[in-house]
Amino acid sequence: MKKGWKIALISLGSLLGLIIIVVVVACWLIFTPARLTSIVNKLSDKYILCENHFGNVDLTLFKTFPNVGLEVHDVVLINPYDKPDSGVAQGMILSDTLASVGTLTVGIDVKEFLSNKNIVVRQVCLDDAQANLYTSPEGWSNLDIFPKSEKDTTESETRLPDTIQIEKVKINNLSARYCNLQQSLQAAAENLNLTLKGDMVNKDIDADLSLEVAKLLVDMHDNMHVAAQDLDLSAKGDWTDSKADAKLSLDMAHLLFGMNDSLGRSTLTADVDKVDLALKGQGPKNNMEGRLDLTLPKGNVTLGGKAYTTQAMNNSRHDLLAMQLPFHADLDDKSLSLADAVVSLLEYAINLDGSVSLPNEGRPMHVDMAYRTDRWQVADLIAVLPPFITKSLKGMNVDGRLSLDGKAVGDVAEGQLPLVNADVLFEKGTFSAPKMLPMPVKKIGAKMTANLNLSSDAAHKGPSKVKIDYLNARAENTDLSVSGTVDDLLGKDMLVDAVVKGDINLPDLKAFLPDTMPIALQGTTKADIKVKSRLSAITKLDLAKVHADGTLKFADLDVTYDSIHAQSRLLDMAVKLPANPSNKNVKELIGAHIQGGKLDVQMVNKNLTASVADPDIKVGLPNILDKNQPLAAAFDVSFSKVNADMDSMTVYSDTLKLKGSVRNDKSQDNPLKQWHPDVDIDLHRAVLAMDNMSEAVRMPSFRFNYKPEVCEIADADIRWGVSDYHLSGKVYGVEDWLSHKAMLRGDVYFSSQYADIDQLLGILSGMGSDKDTLALQRQEDNVPKEANPFIVPKDVNVTLHTNIDRCIAFENDLNQLGGTVTVNDGVAVLDQIGFTCKAARMQLTAIYKSPRVNHLFAGIDFHLLDITVEELIDMVPSVDTLVPMLKAFKGRADFHLAAECNLDAFYKPKMSTLLGAAAITGKDLVVLDNETISDIAKLLQFKNWREHDNNIGVDSISVEATVFRKEIVVYPFLLNLHNYQLCVGGRHTLDNACNYHLELIKCPLPVRLAVDVNGSLSKPKIGLGKVQYAELYKPEKRDEVQTRTLELKKMIRQALESNVK
Amino acid sequence: MKRKIIYPILLLLVGSMMWTGCKKEEYTIDESLLIGKWCADGTQEYWRFDANYEGETWDESEDVQEGEGTHYTWSVSVDRLSILLQGTMGQVVPYDYTFTSQTDRTFTWRDGYGNTRSFSKVSL
């Protein structure tokens, strides 16, 4: 630099300095504090209506440079008012002092003042200020201290000026109270420090704000309270119509926030420490990039009186709540999008990606937000959650890893909320609840997707559902898995449509059954069951509203229930709910179909063992859980190769089919009435063997049906030894008979090609009798145990219609046996059994009664028509006893016999009860030659009475005989022997004594001769006797005795012949 | 020779006188005395005659008790007791007995072949 220039610059500087000094000195001399104070006080009285005081007013240049400043000390504004009686918040102290400022510094633009005479305030600084602002309920404010201008008299809309420029506003140590009773708003701040600078030009804002408050209280409308300590707010940024660049940070050492409802009840409280909020945004307003960070390390929050935070949360090393929300905002569109945003409750973070649009130009708020969580450890989460959320888990131990991944999309408006989708993944779960589950569940894994419609109005309301991809669990040695859907998730009653599959270890089920149930289970089953039902039906076990369809495949099944033991290596069971109706007697709800290879059953206390092959069991049950419905079952059962042993009995059947129903009525007194069986039973190729039977009974087919009160034998084909029996018919009143209320009635058809009646009676003997009563009778009658007579049931009335081609009965061969056998209340009646044997056509009516074991009754009404005499004697040997002379005849005769006798327990006749009558009619007989006949003929002077073949012809014979006890009486009868007519009569006894009389009624000689046969029948004494019957067959000459004799003969014969059909 | 002829003639005369002398004396049965239960002497065979002309007979030696025996109807005609035994099977067996003596404690009957039996009353 040249020396000349140097000297010039120094001189110019010295000149400027001198000028400045002169100006400052001049100002100091002209604008002295006293003068300025005087000016301000004069002006304040003009412009301030309330009592005011301005202490020392000083001019400052350097503090407000480059502006000229006024520094006012001890500013006081006093505006008294009537203190309200109520409505003032606690801690709010009302004072007449409107404001008190230690130092007020105002910087004024000198240039603007000098050039345009405008007072432009560039800077305002307050130090050590206090303010008390009050608005009465009527709207009067102590702030109305300035006189109204003419402009103020006309009502005009208050609006911000187009340009605001604040170089500096600074407040140090302000304590202020604001009480607006008109708007129910009160606030207080202590030790408030504020720095603000910025400007607003045509809505373009450039501001820098710093606010510190030691204590801040806000009370709005008596239902919102805010108390903050050490609040530190910093805001800085540019804000134009098109873009923004702003930062906001807010720290609070402590924040207490509360909201009440109109009744004063707390709806929300938040008591948090160290609130740290940072918000920044930058860029065009339609694509602003920003970020919000919020940290709440500790705190307590209640909603509706319920604590949503716990001590465990506050003890966590993680922040109670943390948010990192990077965003892009379109302020014009009022929309916000998040990318990689994170909201964390403790360590449980939710990642957010998506957008939120606020209502704009008729468009409702719209959300399109994806969310995703990490894998949360459920046990840890439950441990920190508030009790009211986890109270339903009391007594349960749940753990596992849970993660959520989903999206919320949709509008938010009145009654409308976004559709929420959630993919739920649960891994490595465990569950135990000793009071609910007898065993812990482990290896729980689930994957499911939920679609939730949270809208409540009808236009947008829709279904919410969960799709379960899988839900697996393992308990002991049992694995279960569930897949399917749950519809109406948020409705009153969810609809579950699921498939349950499982590998079930049957012993594991024992733990679910009552300890008192005497059951043991072995084996496994594979379950595959589809279930569709409302959740309420499942939880209430309302089976009527549950649909289920599936199979259970049992393997190595071994079940013992009480004394019943069942085994099967493979058994499949299909279940269906509701069941397909199969029987009108049962309201079927539960259907089961069991099929398998082989099933073995043992009943230990019944000595019963049974095995069946190919079991095919269809069972339909009503709602067994409905106590108002009687227990019932419909069934259709089929077995093959049935083999059963019980005590001394063995049963085998190629096939056994049972179809029908049972229905329980506990009020009844016998098993049949208690169960009302209606069943068809069908046996094919069955064999029954018993130890006391020499031969097994074979049943090629056996079908019968039992309905209440009626047992119908549809078709019973039975083979026993050489006999065959075919039965059909009905038996009535079985149930009342078992209750001893009525007799058992029956009408049964019995046919056979060959029947061994003796064998049949042997097996039927004693059946159906009361064993105790029989035992007592045997004891009273001193009946030896070797005696086992047939005892006829006393309360049975069964009619057996017989049709037997050929049979053996009492060692006689009989053919074409037909008639009825009736067992009626202790009486067995063979009623008019018609049959033919090799000798004759026969008809038999027999009665058998067993009033006492040692006093049996047997009676017969026996007719043999067109029989040869020798066959008659061969077939009925007792005829020879009744009519000894009959064996002397040859030829055919009709024979009628009615007799009865009581028997002892060995079937030995009690002769004192023997009572019988017989009639024999024969034609064209021949008298066989024998010594007795010859002797008699010689005595009667018979000559030339033999036929050419040396036999004696008899034209006709009509004999009536009676037997009573040991005496047989043969009533006089006529014998026409060629040229002779003989009358024979007499009696003999069973001990072989006889008194017979033979009298010649007609002969070629004119003599009347008679012969008496007395003594022993085997060796009789034969001699001439007195004529007795000469007038017997001459009505006009017979005497009273002879007349009565013939009447008796007629009476005996008519009584006998009246029974011939 | 004459003596040989006279003896048989005398024998016939004496015989005919004796026949006339032994003519049966008719006995009239007192029905009222018959009513009751009777036991055949030396046996356990009982007969009960009821006032309605019905009755029952049984033999306790064969374990047949009253009520289990054979039923009948009865009637009397002068000295003849007619019994009609009635079987369950429809058969009827008639018997006629002739009374030879009767008291309130005993009676005796005779059958058609001349055999007699005595009975004693065992209860009223």
PDB file of C-alpha atoms in Angstrom, chain A residues 86-221:
ATOM      1  CA  SER A  86     -65.242 -20.758  41.698  1.00  0.00           C
ATOM      2  CA  GLY A  87     -63.893 -22.210  38.521  1.00  0.00           C
ATOM      3  CA  VAL A  88     -60.292 -21.478  39.273  1.00  0.00           C
ATOM      4  CA  ALA A  89     -57.911 -24.393  39.064  1.00  0.00           C
ATOM      5  CA  GLN A  90     -56.036 -25.528  42.111  1.00  0.00           C
ATOM      6  CA  GLY A  91     -52.742 -23.638  42.453  1.00  0.00           C
ATOM      7  CA  MET A  92     -53.939 -20.776  40.312  1.00  0.00           C
ATOM      8  CA  ILE A  93     -53.365 -17.534  42.315  1.00  0.00           C
ATOM      9  CA  LEU A  94     -55.261 -14.564  40.950  1.00  0.00           C
ATOM     10  CA  SER A  95     -53.707 -11.140  41.330  1.00  0.00           C
ATOM     11  CA  ASP A  96     -54.590  -7.545  40.366  1.00  0.00           C
ATOM     12  CA  THR A  97     -51.124  -7.143  38.845  1.00  0.00           C
ATOM     13  CA  LEU A  98     -51.561  -7.754  35.167  1.00  0.00           C
ATOM     14  CA  ALA A  99     -47.869  -7.745  34.461  1.00  0.00           C
ATOM     15  CA  SER A 100     -44.643  -7.023  36.175  1.00  0.00           C
ATOM     16  CA  VAL A 101     -41.455  -6.894  34.155  1.00  0.00           C
ATOM     17  CA  GLY A 102     -38.004  -6.379  35.635  1.00  0.00           C
ATOM     18  CA  THR A 103     -36.507  -5.168  32.380  1.00  0.00           C
ATOM     19  CA  LEU A 104     -38.203  -4.579  29.054  1.00  0.00           C
ATOM     20  CA  THR A 105     -35.979  -3.874  26.117  1.00  0.00           C
ATOM     21  CA  VAL A 106     -37.460  -2.839  22.797  1.00  0.00           C
ATOM     22  CA  GLY A 107     -35.369  -2.362  19.677  1.00  0.00           C
ATOM     23  CA  ILE A 108     -36.775   0.124  17.134  1.00  0.00           C
ATOM     24  CA  ASP A 109     -35.830   0.486  13.498  1.00  0.00           C
ATOM     25  CA  VAL A 110     -34.251   4.053  13.466  1.00  0.00           C
ATOM     26  CA  LYS A 111     -34.000   4.216   9.731  1.00  0.00           C
ATOM     27  CA  GLU A 112     -37.703   3.493   9.276  1.00  0.00           C
ATOM     28  CA  PHE A 113     -38.482   6.001  11.965  1.00  0.00           C
ATOM     29  CA  LEU A 114     -36.306   8.693  10.448  1.00  0.00           C
ATOM     30  CA  SER A 115     -37.406   8.176   6.873  1.00  0.00           C
ATOM     31  CA  ASN A 116     -41.121   7.219   7.255  1.00  0.00           C
ATOM     32  CA  LYS A 117     -41.907   8.221  10.822  1.00  0.00           C
ATOM     33  CA  ASN A 118     -43.000   4.570  11.450  1.00  0.00           C
ATOM     34  CA  ILE A 119     -42.159   2.892  14.706  1.00  0.00           C
ATOM     35  CA  VAL A 120     -41.050  -0.601  13.790  1.00  0.00           C
ATOM     36  CA  VAL A 121     -40.160  -2.871  16.700  1.00  0.00           C
ATOM     37  CA  ARG A 122     -37.324  -5.155  15.729  1.00  0.00           C
ATOM     38  CA  GLN A 123     -36.526  -6.700  19.083  1.00  0.00           C
ATOM     39  CA  VAL A 124     -38.385  -7.376  22.334  1.00  0.00           C
ATOM     40  CA  CYS A 125     -36.670  -8.728  25.445  1.00  0.00           C
ATOM     41  CA  LEU A 126     -38.311  -9.405  28.798  1.00  0.00           C
ATOM     42  CA  ASP A 127     -36.365 -10.278  31.907  1.00  0.00           C
ATOM     43  CA  ASP A 128     -37.776 -11.410  35.206  1.00  0.00           C
ATOM     44  CA  ALA A 129     -41.384 -11.011  34.142  1.00  0.00           C
ATOM     45  CA  GLN A 130     -44.618 -12.073  35.778  1.00  0.00           C
ATOM     46  CA  ALA A 131     -48.036 -12.039  34.175  1.00  0.00           C
ATOM     47  CA  ASN A 132     -51.553 -12.716  35.403  1.00  0.00           C
ATOM     48  CA  LEU A 133     -54.090 -12.928  32.578  1.00  0.00           C
ATOM     49  CA  TYR A 134     -57.737 -13.271  33.448  1.00  0.00           C
ATOM     50  CA  THR A 135     -60.958 -13.541  31.458  1.00  0.00           C
ATOM     51  CA  SER A 136     -64.181 -13.584  33.370  1.00  0.00           C
ATOM     52  CA  PRO A 137     -66.993 -16.012  32.546  1.00  0.00           C
ATOM     53  CA  GLU A 138     -68.751 -13.038  30.925  1.00  0.00           C
ATOM     54  CA  GLY A 139     -65.816 -12.379  28.598  1.00  0.00           C
ATOM     55  CA  TRP A 140     -64.218  -9.415  30.397  1.00  0.00           C
ATOM     56  CA  SER A 141     -60.446  -9.573  30.281  1.00  0.00           C
ATOM     57  CA  ASN A 142     -57.890  -7.744  32.381  1.00  0.00           C
ATOM     58  CA  LEU A 143     -55.870  -7.493  29.228  1.00  0.00           C
ATOM     59  CA  ASP A 144     -58.199  -4.882  27.767  1.00  0.00           C
ATOM     60  CA  ILE A 145     -56.021  -1.973  28.893  1.00  0.00           C
ATOM     61  CA  PHE A 146     -55.625  -0.104  25.609  1.00  0.00           C
ATOM     62  CA  PRO A 147     -58.079   2.486  24.363  1.00  0.00           C
ATOM     63  CA  LYS A 148     -60.072   1.422  21.367  1.00  0.00           C
ATOM     64  CA  SER A 149     -59.222   3.124  18.101  1.00  0.00           C
ATOM     65  CA  GLU A 150     -61.806   4.329  15.654  1.00  0.00           C
ATOM     66  CA  LYS A 151     -61.054   1.271  13.559  1.00  0.00           C
ATOM     67  CA  ASP A 152     -61.862  -0.937  16.495  1.00  0.00           C
ATOM     68  CA  THR A 153     -65.395   0.455  16.685  1.00  0.00           C
ATOM     69  CA  THR A 154     -66.266  -1.249  13.460  1.00  0.00           C
ATOM     70  CA  GLU A 155     -66.316  -4.973  13.768  1.00  0.00           C
ATOM     71  CA  SER A 156     -63.818  -6.489  11.430  1.00  0.00           C
ATOM     72  CA  GLU A 157     -62.332  -9.958  11.124  1.00  0.00           C
ATOM     73  CA  THR A 158     -59.110 -10.399  12.992  1.00  0.00           C
ATOM     74  CA  ARG A 159     -56.434 -11.520  10.622  1.00  0.00           C
ATOM     75  CA  LEU A 160     -52.726 -11.775  10.667  1.00  0.00           C
ATOM     76  CA  PRO A 161     -50.778  -9.169   8.815  1.00  0.00           C
ATOM     77  CA  ASP A 162     -49.249 -10.199   5.566  1.00  0.00           C
ATOM     78  CA  THR A 163     -45.772  -9.568   6.872  1.00  0.00           C
ATOM     79  CA  ILE A 164     -44.379 -10.345  10.266  1.00  0.00           C
ATOM     80  CA  GLN A 165     -40.701  -9.947  10.937  1.00  0.00           C
ATOM     81  CA  ILE A 166     -39.282 -10.812  14.278  1.00  0.00           C
ATOM     82  CA  GLU A 167     -35.612 -10.292  14.622  1.00  0.00           C
ATOM     83  CA  LYS A 168     -35.598 -11.320  18.175  1.00  0.00           C
ATOM     84  CA  VAL A 169     -38.072 -12.064  20.929  1.00  0.00           C
ATOM     85  CA  LYS A 170     -36.494 -13.198  24.094  1.00  0.00           C
ATOM     86  CA  ILE A 171     -38.064 -13.914  27.428  1.00  0.00           C
ATOM     87  CA  ASN A 172     -36.040 -14.757  30.448  1.00  0.00           C
ATOM     88  CA  ASN A 173     -37.523 -16.075  33.636  1.00  0.00           C
ATOM     89  CA  LEU A 174     -41.193 -15.566  32.963  1.00  0.00           C
ATOM     90  CA  SER A 175     -43.802 -16.791  35.403  1.00  0.00           C
ATOM     91  CA  ALA A 176     -47.276 -16.493  33.966  1.00  0.00           C
ATOM     92  CA  ARG A 177     -50.779 -17.531  34.839  1.00  0.00           C
ATOM     93  CA  TYR A 178     -53.641 -17.565  32.411  1.00  0.00           C
ATOM     94  CA  CYS A 179     -57.198 -18.042  33.578  1.00  0.00           C
ATOM     95  CA  ASN A 180     -59.965 -17.912  30.980  1.00  0.00           C
ATOM     96  CA  LEU A 181     -63.130 -18.861  32.735  1.00  0.00           C
ATOM     97  CA  GLN A 182     -65.206 -18.159  29.632  1.00  0.00           C
ATOM     98  CA  GLN A 183     -63.439 -20.916  27.689  1.00  0.00           C
ATOM     99  CA  SER A 184     -62.611 -23.069  30.765  1.00  0.00           C
ATOM    100  CA  LEU A 185     -58.956 -22.837  29.959  1.00  0.00           C
ATOM    101  CA  GLN A 186     -56.313 -22.270  32.581  1.00  0.00           C
ATOM    102  CA  ALA A 187     -52.559 -22.528  32.370  1.00  0.00           C
ATOM    103  CA  ALA A 188     -49.499 -21.672  34.364  1.00  0.00           C
ATOM    104  CA  ALA A 189     -45.814 -21.586  33.550  1.00  0.00           C
ATOM    105  CA  GLU A 190     -42.836 -21.051  35.743  1.00  0.00           C
ATOM    106  CA  ASN A 191     -39.371 -20.008  34.829  1.00  0.00           C
ATOM    107  CA  LEU A 192     -40.165 -19.828  31.160  1.00  0.00           C
ATOM    108  CA  ASN A 193     -37.347 -18.879  28.837  1.00  0.00           C
ATOM    109  CA  LEU A 194     -38.137 -18.248  25.204  1.00  0.00           C
ATOM    110  CA  THR A 195     -36.184 -17.191  22.213  1.00  0.00           C
ATOM    111  CA  LEU A 196     -37.939 -16.546  18.939  1.00  0.00           C
ATOM    112  CA  LYS A 197     -36.807 -15.041  15.761  1.00  0.00           C
ATOM    113  CA  GLY A 198     -38.131 -15.248  12.279  1.00  0.00           C
ATOM    114  CA  ASP A 199     -40.410 -13.721   9.786  1.00  0.00           C
ATOM    115  CA  MET A 200     -43.545 -14.419   7.840  1.00  0.00           C
ATOM    116  CA  VAL A 201     -43.946 -12.911   4.439  1.00  0.00           C
ATOM    117  CA  ASN A 202     -47.007 -13.897   2.475  1.00  0.00           C
ATOM    118  CA  LYS A 203     -47.333 -17.142   4.449  1.00  0.00           C
ATOM    119  CA  ASP A 204     -43.693 -17.978   3.934  1.00  0.00           C
ATOM    120  CA  ILE A 205     -42.457 -18.625   7.392  1.00  0.00           C
ATOM    121  CA  ASP A 206     -38.892 -18.751   8.562  1.00  0.00           C
ATOM    122  CA  ALA A 207     -38.727 -19.224  12.299  1.00  0.00           C
ATOM    123  CA  ASP A 208     -36.383 -20.336  15.026  1.00  0.00           C
ATOM    124  CA  LEU A 209     -37.964 -21.051  18.380  1.00  0.00           C
ATOM    125  CA  SER A 210     -36.431 -22.181  21.602  1.00  0.00           C
ATOM    126  CA  LEU A 211     -38.604 -22.677  24.650  1.00  0.00           C
ATOM    127  CA  GLU A 212     -37.687 -23.848  28.119  1.00  0.00           C
ATOM    128  CA  VAL A 213     -40.204 -24.154  30.902  1.00  0.00           C
ATOM    129  CA  ALA A 214     -39.356 -25.397  34.349  1.00  0.00           C
ATOM    130  CA  LYS A 215     -42.966 -26.169  35.099  1.00  0.00           C
ATOM    131  CA  LEU A 216     -46.029 -26.019  32.903  1.00  0.00           C
ATOM    132  CA  LEU A 217     -49.618 -26.667  33.911  1.00  0.00           C
ATOM    133  CA  VAL A 218     -52.614 -26.711  31.574  1.00  0.00           C
ATOM    134  CA  ASP A 219     -56.224 -27.401  32.482  1.00  0.00           C
ATOM    135  CA  MET A 220     -58.796 -27.467  29.665  1.00  0.00           C
ATOM    136  CA  HIS A 221     -62.485 -27.701  30.181  1.00  0.00           C
TER     137      HIS A 221
END
